[in-house]
Coordinates of C-alpha atoms and ligand atoms in Angstrom, one line a residue:
M1186 CA 4.7 12.0 33.9
E1187 CA 4.2 8.2 34.2
L1188 CA 4.5 5.6 31.4
A1189 CA 2.2 2.6 31.6
K1190 CA 3.0 -0.4 29.4
P1191 CA -0.1 -2.6 29.4
E1192 CA 0.1 -6.1 27.7
S1193 CA -3.6 -6.3 26.5
V1194 CA -6.4 -4.2 25.2
D1195 CA -8.4 -4.6 28.4
A1196 CA -5.4 -3.5 30.5
A1197 CA -4.9 -0.5 28.3
V1198 CA -8.5 0.5 28.5
A1199 CA -8.5 0.1 32.3
A1200 CA -5.4 2.4 32.4
L1201 CA -7.0 5.2 30.3
G1202 CA -9.0 8.2 31.4
N1203 CA -8.4 10.4 34.5
G1204 CA -5.4 12.1 33.0
A1205 CA -4.0 9.1 31.2
V1206 CA -3.7 9.3 27.4
A1207 CA -3.0 6.6 24.8
L1208 CA 0.4 6.7 23.0
A1209 CA 1.0 4.8 19.8
G1210 CA 3.9 6.1 17.5
G1211 CA 3.8 9.5 19.3
T1212 CA 4.3 11.5 16.0
E1213 CA 1.1 13.5 16.7
L1214 CA 0.7 13.2 20.5
V1215 CA 4.3 14.2 21.5
P1216 CA 4.1 17.6 19.7
L1217 CA 0.7 18.3 21.2
L1218 CA 2.1 17.5 24.7
N1219 CA 5.1 19.7 24.1
S1220 CA 2.9 22.6 23.1
R1221 CA 0.6 21.8 26.1
I1222 CA -2.5 21.5 23.9
V1223 CA -2.9 18.0 25.3
R1224 CA -2.1 17.4 29.0
A1225 CA -1.4 14.0 30.5
D1226 CA -0.3 12.6 33.9
T1227 CA 0.2 9.2 32.4
L1228 CA 1.0 7.9 28.9
V1229 CA -0.4 4.5 28.1
E1230 CA 1.9 2.9 25.6
L1231 CA -0.2 0.8 23.1
R1232 CA 2.7 -1.1 21.5
R1233 CA 2.1 -4.4 23.3
A1234 CA -1.6 -4.0 23.8
V1235 CA -3.1 -3.2 20.3
P1236 CA -2.9 -5.6 17.4
K1237 CA -0.4 -4.8 14.6
G1238 CA -0.2 -6.2 11.0
V1239 CA -2.5 -7.2 8.2
D1240 CA -4.4 -10.4 8.1
G1241 CA -6.6 -10.6 4.9
T1242 CA -9.1 -7.8 5.2
T1243 CA -8.3 -7.0 8.9
I1244 CA -5.8 -4.4 9.9
G1245 CA -4.5 -4.0 13.5
A1246 CA -4.7 -0.4 14.7
G1247 CA -1.0 -0.5 15.6
T1248 CA 0.0 -1.2 12.0
T1249 CA 2.3 1.6 10.7
L1250 CA 1.5 3.6 7.6
A1251 CA 4.8 2.2 6.1
E1252 CA 3.6 -1.4 6.6
L1253 CA 0.2 -0.6 4.9
E1254 CA 1.9 1.2 2.0
A1255 CA 3.9 -1.9 1.2
D1256 CA 1.4 -4.7 1.7
P1257 CA -0.2 -6.2 -1.4
Q1258 CA -3.3 -7.3 0.5
I1259 CA -4.2 -3.6 1.0
P1260 CA -6.4 -1.9 -1.6
E1261 CA -4.6 0.5 -3.8
A1262 CA -6.4 3.7 -2.5
L1263 CA -5.2 3.0 1.0
R1264 CA -1.7 2.1 0.0
E1265 CA -1.4 5.3 -2.0
A1266 CA -2.9 7.4 0.7
C1267 CA -0.3 6.0 3.1
R1268 CA 2.5 6.5 0.6
L1269 CA 1.6 10.1 0.1
S1270 CA 1.3 10.8 3.8
A1271 CA 4.0 12.6 5.8
S1272 CA 7.7 11.5 5.4
P1273 CA 9.2 8.0 5.4
Q1274 CA 10.4 8.4 9.0
L1275 CA 7.0 9.5 10.2
R1276 CA 5.3 6.7 8.3
A1277 CA 7.7 4.2 9.9
A1278 CA 6.6 5.3 13.3
G1279 CA 3.0 6.5 12.8
T1280 CA 0.2 4.0 13.2
I1281 CA -3.1 3.8 11.3
G1282 CA -5.0 4.2 14.7
G1283 CA -3.1 7.4 15.5
N1284 CA -3.5 8.7 12.0
L1285 CA -7.3 8.5 12.2
L1286 CA -7.3 10.4 15.4
Q1287 CA -4.8 13.1 14.5
A1288 CA -5.9 16.7 15.3
T1289 CA -6.4 19.5 12.8
R1290 CA -3.4 21.4 11.3
C1291 CA -5.3 24.7 11.6
W1292 CA -2.5 27.0 12.8
Y1293 CA -4.9 29.2 14.9
W1294 CA -5.7 26.0 16.8
R1295 CA -2.1 24.8 17.0
L1296 CA -1.0 28.3 18.2
K1297 CA -3.7 28.1 20.9
F1298 CA -5.9 31.0 19.7
P1299 CA -9.1 30.8 21.8
C1300 CA -11.1 29.6 18.8
R1301 CA -14.3 27.6 18.8
L1302 CA -12.5 24.3 18.7
H1303 CA -10.7 25.4 21.9
G1304 CA -14.0 26.3 23.5
G1305 CA -14.2 29.9 22.5
D1306 CA -16.8 31.7 20.4
V1307 CA -14.9 32.8 17.3
C1308 CA -13.5 30.9 14.3
H1309 CA -10.4 33.0 13.5
A1310 CA -9.9 31.2 10.2
Q1311 CA -13.2 32.3 8.8
E1312 CA -12.3 36.0 9.2
G1313 CA -8.5 35.5 8.8
Q1314 CA -6.3 33.1 6.8
H1315 CA -8.2 30.1 5.4
R1316 CA -6.5 29.1 2.2
E1317 CA -6.0 25.5 3.5
H1318 CA -9.4 25.3 5.2
A1319 CA -12.7 23.6 4.6
I1320 CA -15.0 24.0 1.7
F1321 CA -17.8 21.8 3.2
A1322 CA -19.5 22.1 6.6
N1323 CA -17.3 25.1 7.6
D1324 CA -19.9 27.3 9.3
F1325 CA -18.9 26.5 12.9
C1326 CA -15.3 25.4 12.5
A1327 CA -13.6 25.7 9.1
S1328 CA -10.8 23.3 9.9
A1329 CA -9.8 20.7 7.2
H1330 CA -9.4 17.1 8.2
P1331 CA -5.8 16.2 7.5
S1332 CA -5.9 12.4 7.2
D1333 CA -5.3 10.8 3.8
P1334 CA -5.8 7.2 5.0
A1335 CA -9.2 8.2 6.5
A1336 CA -10.4 9.4 3.1
A1337 CA -9.3 6.1 1.6
L1338 CA -11.0 4.1 4.3
L1339 CA -14.2 6.1 3.9
A1340 CA -14.3 5.4 0.2
L1341 CA -13.7 1.7 0.8
G1342 CA -16.5 1.5 3.4
A1343 CA -14.2 0.4 6.2
T1344 CA -15.5 -0.7 9.6
V1345 CA -13.8 0.3 12.8
R1346 CA -13.6 -2.1 15.7
T1347 CA -13.0 -0.6 19.2
D1348 CA -12.7 -2.3 22.5
R1349 CA -16.5 -2.0 22.9
R1350 CA -18.3 -1.6 19.5
E1351 CA -18.1 -1.9 15.8
L1352 CA -19.0 1.1 13.6
P1353 CA -18.7 2.3 10.0
L1354 CA -15.7 4.7 9.7
D1355 CA -17.9 7.7 9.1
E1356 CA -19.6 7.2 12.5
L1357 CA -16.1 7.6 14.1
Y1358 CA -16.4 11.3 13.3
R1359 CA -18.8 14.1 14.1
L1360 CA -19.0 17.8 13.2
P1361 CA -18.3 20.0 16.2
T1362 CA -21.1 22.1 17.7
A1363 CA -21.5 24.7 20.4
D1364 CA -22.6 22.0 22.8
D1365 CA -19.8 19.5 21.9
R1366 CA -16.6 20.6 20.3
S1367 CA -15.2 17.1 19.7
L1368 CA -14.6 15.8 16.2
T1369 CA -14.9 12.1 17.0
T1370 CA -17.4 9.9 18.8
L1371 CA -14.7 8.0 20.7
A1372 CA -14.9 8.0 24.5
P1373 CA -11.8 9.2 26.3
D1374 CA -11.0 5.6 27.4
E1375 CA -12.0 3.9 24.2
L1376 CA -9.4 2.3 21.9
I1377 CA -9.4 1.6 18.2
V1378 CA -8.4 -2.1 18.0
E1379 CA -8.8 -3.1 14.3
L1380 CA -10.2 -2.0 11.0
E1381 CA -12.1 -4.2 8.5
I1382 CA -11.7 -3.3 4.9
P1383 CA -13.9 -4.6 2.1
Q1384 CA -11.9 -5.5 -1.1
P1385 CA -13.1 -3.3 -4.0
D1386 CA -12.8 -4.1 -7.7
S1387 CA -10.6 -1.1 -8.1
S1388 CA -9.6 2.0 -6.1
V1389 CA -7.5 5.1 -6.3
Y1390 CA -6.3 8.0 -4.2
L1391 CA -5.3 11.4 -5.7
K1392 CA -3.8 14.2 -3.6
A1393 CA -3.2 17.9 -4.5
M1394 CA -0.5 19.4 -2.3
D1395 CA 1.6 22.6 -2.2
R1396 CA 4.7 20.4 -2.7
R1397 CA 5.0 17.1 -4.5
R1398 CA 5.9 15.3 -1.2
W1399 CA 5.6 15.6 2.5
A1400 CA 2.7 18.0 2.6
F1401 CA -0.8 17.8 3.9
A1402 CA -3.7 17.5 1.4
L1403 CA -5.1 20.7 0.0
V1404 CA -7.6 18.3 -1.5
G1405 CA -7.5 14.5 -1.3
V1406 CA -9.9 12.3 -3.3
A1407 CA -10.2 8.6 -2.7
A1408 CA -12.6 6.5 -4.9
A1409 CA -13.4 2.8 -4.7
R1410 CA -15.5 0.8 -7.2
F1411 CA -17.6 -2.2 -6.1
G1412 CA -19.4 -3.5 -9.2
D1413 CA -21.3 -0.5 -10.6
D1414 CA -21.1 1.5 -7.3
V1415 CA -18.4 4.0 -6.6
G1416 CA -17.8 5.4 -3.1
F1417 CA -15.8 8.6 -2.5
G1418 CA -13.8 9.8 0.5
L1419 CA -12.3 13.3 0.7
A1420 CA -9.4 14.8 2.8
G1421 CA -8.6 18.4 3.4
V1422 CA -12.1 19.8 2.5
A1423 CA -14.2 19.5 5.7
P1424 CA -13.6 19.3 9.5
I1425 CA -14.0 15.5 9.2
P1426 CA -13.4 13.0 6.4
W1427 CA -16.1 13.8 3.9
S1428 CA -18.0 11.7 1.3
T1429 CA -20.3 14.2 -0.4
L1430 CA -19.1 15.8 -3.7
D1431 CA -21.7 18.5 -4.2
D1432 CA -22.7 21.8 -2.6
T1433 CA -19.4 23.3 -1.5
T1434 CA -19.5 26.4 0.6
P1435 CA -16.0 27.8 0.1
L1436 CA -14.7 30.8 2.0
P1437 CA -13.4 33.8 0.0
G1438 CA -9.8 32.6 0.1
N1439 CA -10.3 28.9 -0.8
E1440 CA -12.6 28.8 -3.7
Y1441 CA -9.8 27.3 -5.7
K1442 CA -10.3 24.0 -3.8
T1443 CA -13.7 23.5 -5.5
T1444 CA -12.0 23.5 -8.9
I1445 CA -9.3 21.1 -7.7
L1446 CA -11.9 18.8 -6.2
E1447 CA -13.9 18.7 -9.4
A1448 CA -10.7 17.9 -11.5
L1449 CA -9.5 15.2 -9.1
V1450 CA -13.0 13.5 -9.0
R1451 CA -13.0 13.5 -12.8
R1452 CA -9.5 11.9 -12.9
A1453 CA -10.4 9.4 -10.2
R1454 CA -13.5 8.2 -12.1
A1455 CA -11.5 7.8 -15.3
Q1456 CA -8.8 5.8 -13.5
L1457 CA -11.4 3.5 -11.9
V1458 CA -12.9 2.4 -15.2
S1459 CA -9.6 1.9 -17.0
Ligands
LIG634 C1 5.2 16.7 9.8 C2 4.0 15.8 9.7 C3 3.4 15.6 8.5 C4 2.3 14.8 8.3 N1 1.8 14.6 7.1 C5 0.6 13.8 7.0 C6 0.0 13.7 5.8 O1 0.4 14.2 4.7 N2 -1.1 12.9 5.7 C7 -1.6 12.3 6.8 O2 -2.7 11.6 6.7 N3 -1.0 12.4 8.0 C8 0.1 13.2 8.1 N4 0.7 13.3 9.3 C9 0.1 12.7 10.5 C10 0.7 11.3 10.8 O3 0.4 10.4 9.9 C11 0.3 11.0 12.2 O4 0.9 11.8 13.1 C12 0.5 9.5 12.6 O5 -0.1 8.6 11.7 C13 -0.1 9.3 14.0 O6 0.1 8.0 14.4 P1 0.8 7.8 15.8 O7 0.9 6.3 15.9 O8 2.2 8.5 15.8 O9 -0.2 8.4 16.8 P2 0.1 9.1 18.2 O10 0.8 10.4 18.0 O11 0.7 8.1 19.2 O12 -1.4 9.3 18.7 C14 -2.3 10.3 18.0 C15 -3.6 10.3 18.7 O13 -4.3 9.1 18.5 C16 -4.6 8.5 19.8 N5 -4.4 7.1 19.6 C17 -3.4 6.4 18.9 N6 -3.7 5.2 18.7 C18 -4.9 4.9 19.2 C19 -5.8 3.8 19.3 N7 -5.5 2.6 18.8 N8 -7.0 4.0 19.9 C20 -7.4 5.2 20.4 N9 -6.6 6.3 20.4 C21 -5.4 6.2 19.8 C22 -3.6 9.1 20.8 O14 -4.0 9.1 22.1 C23 -3.4 10.5 20.2 O15 -4.5 11.3 20.6 C24 1.8 14.1 9.5 C25 2.4 14.3 10.7 C26 3.5 15.1 10.9 C27 4.1 15.3 12.2
LIG635 S1 -11.1 26.5 11.7 FE1 -11.7 25.5 13.7 S2 -9.7 25.1 14.6 FE2 -9.3 26.7 13.1 S3 -9.7 28.7 14.1 FE3 -11.6 28.1 13.3 S4 -12.7 27.0 15.0 FE4 -10.5 27.1 15.4

């Protein structure tokens, strides 16, 4: 396997596609390469190409979760979502760009069952084990999106800047269908370059997990208040980061998530006004 080390966004984009895949911190990509879920002839290292750091309301896609968690310019919901993600070692290496594009933790998918997300015609989780799976939009694929920071960015109304367009964060994601199994709208050779984050009056992120630390969200609730308006972003409840609170469609083994969601939303609203 080749390793390319481009020095600019344009050079990185030119190197992508045709079997070349972007590498940021590698905390997600390397395990997927090891298990041969992702195949690559060339890794395009983004370290020198993609911006890093926080400048007012702008975040470089190469900024690590550890840097975001510690930066006072970052709204509380995003800082807390980063702080509650993964382990300190992973947060020191993992970037916000890579975090937004991480794949599902559905073990059927990670163990390469020929499920719908792998191009098959069955969702094994729907009939099998689905305690951790989605309670919204789960009819085609019941996977639950694992990103805590994506939920916070959704509540905050963040904008994503790529090498070729600017889009609201929710338009970065799409629900998979029989015709197109992808979960994002990003082209194979498109790079996330920066994020733009509005400053709320207050914001909060609450996360229910099986352990107090280093676990993915069973339910994550981000809320951000701008004047009288409150925006929500949810992790762990739909195949993509989700912003609607009503009309859950739980599976028989994950109805408990609806109860947790309602409780966390109540707590988040209370914390926003206080
Ligand atoms: C054990 C474990 C526990 C974790 N727990 C949590 C958790 O609780 N909450 C949570 O939110 N996350 C969690 N994570 C996910 C972790 O935060 C991500 O793995 C990390 O943020 C990914 O960033 P990276 O820079 O390492 O990405 P990489 O692994 O380098 O890349 C990930 C993907 O993004 C693509 N990519 C990276 N940067 C860009 C870019 N700028 N533009 C376009 N494509 C890009 C890569 O091609 C690849 O497909 C966990 C991960 C592990 C391994
Ligand atoms: S939830 Fe999605 S990823 Fe998991 S088995 Fe079903 S189709 Fe595959």
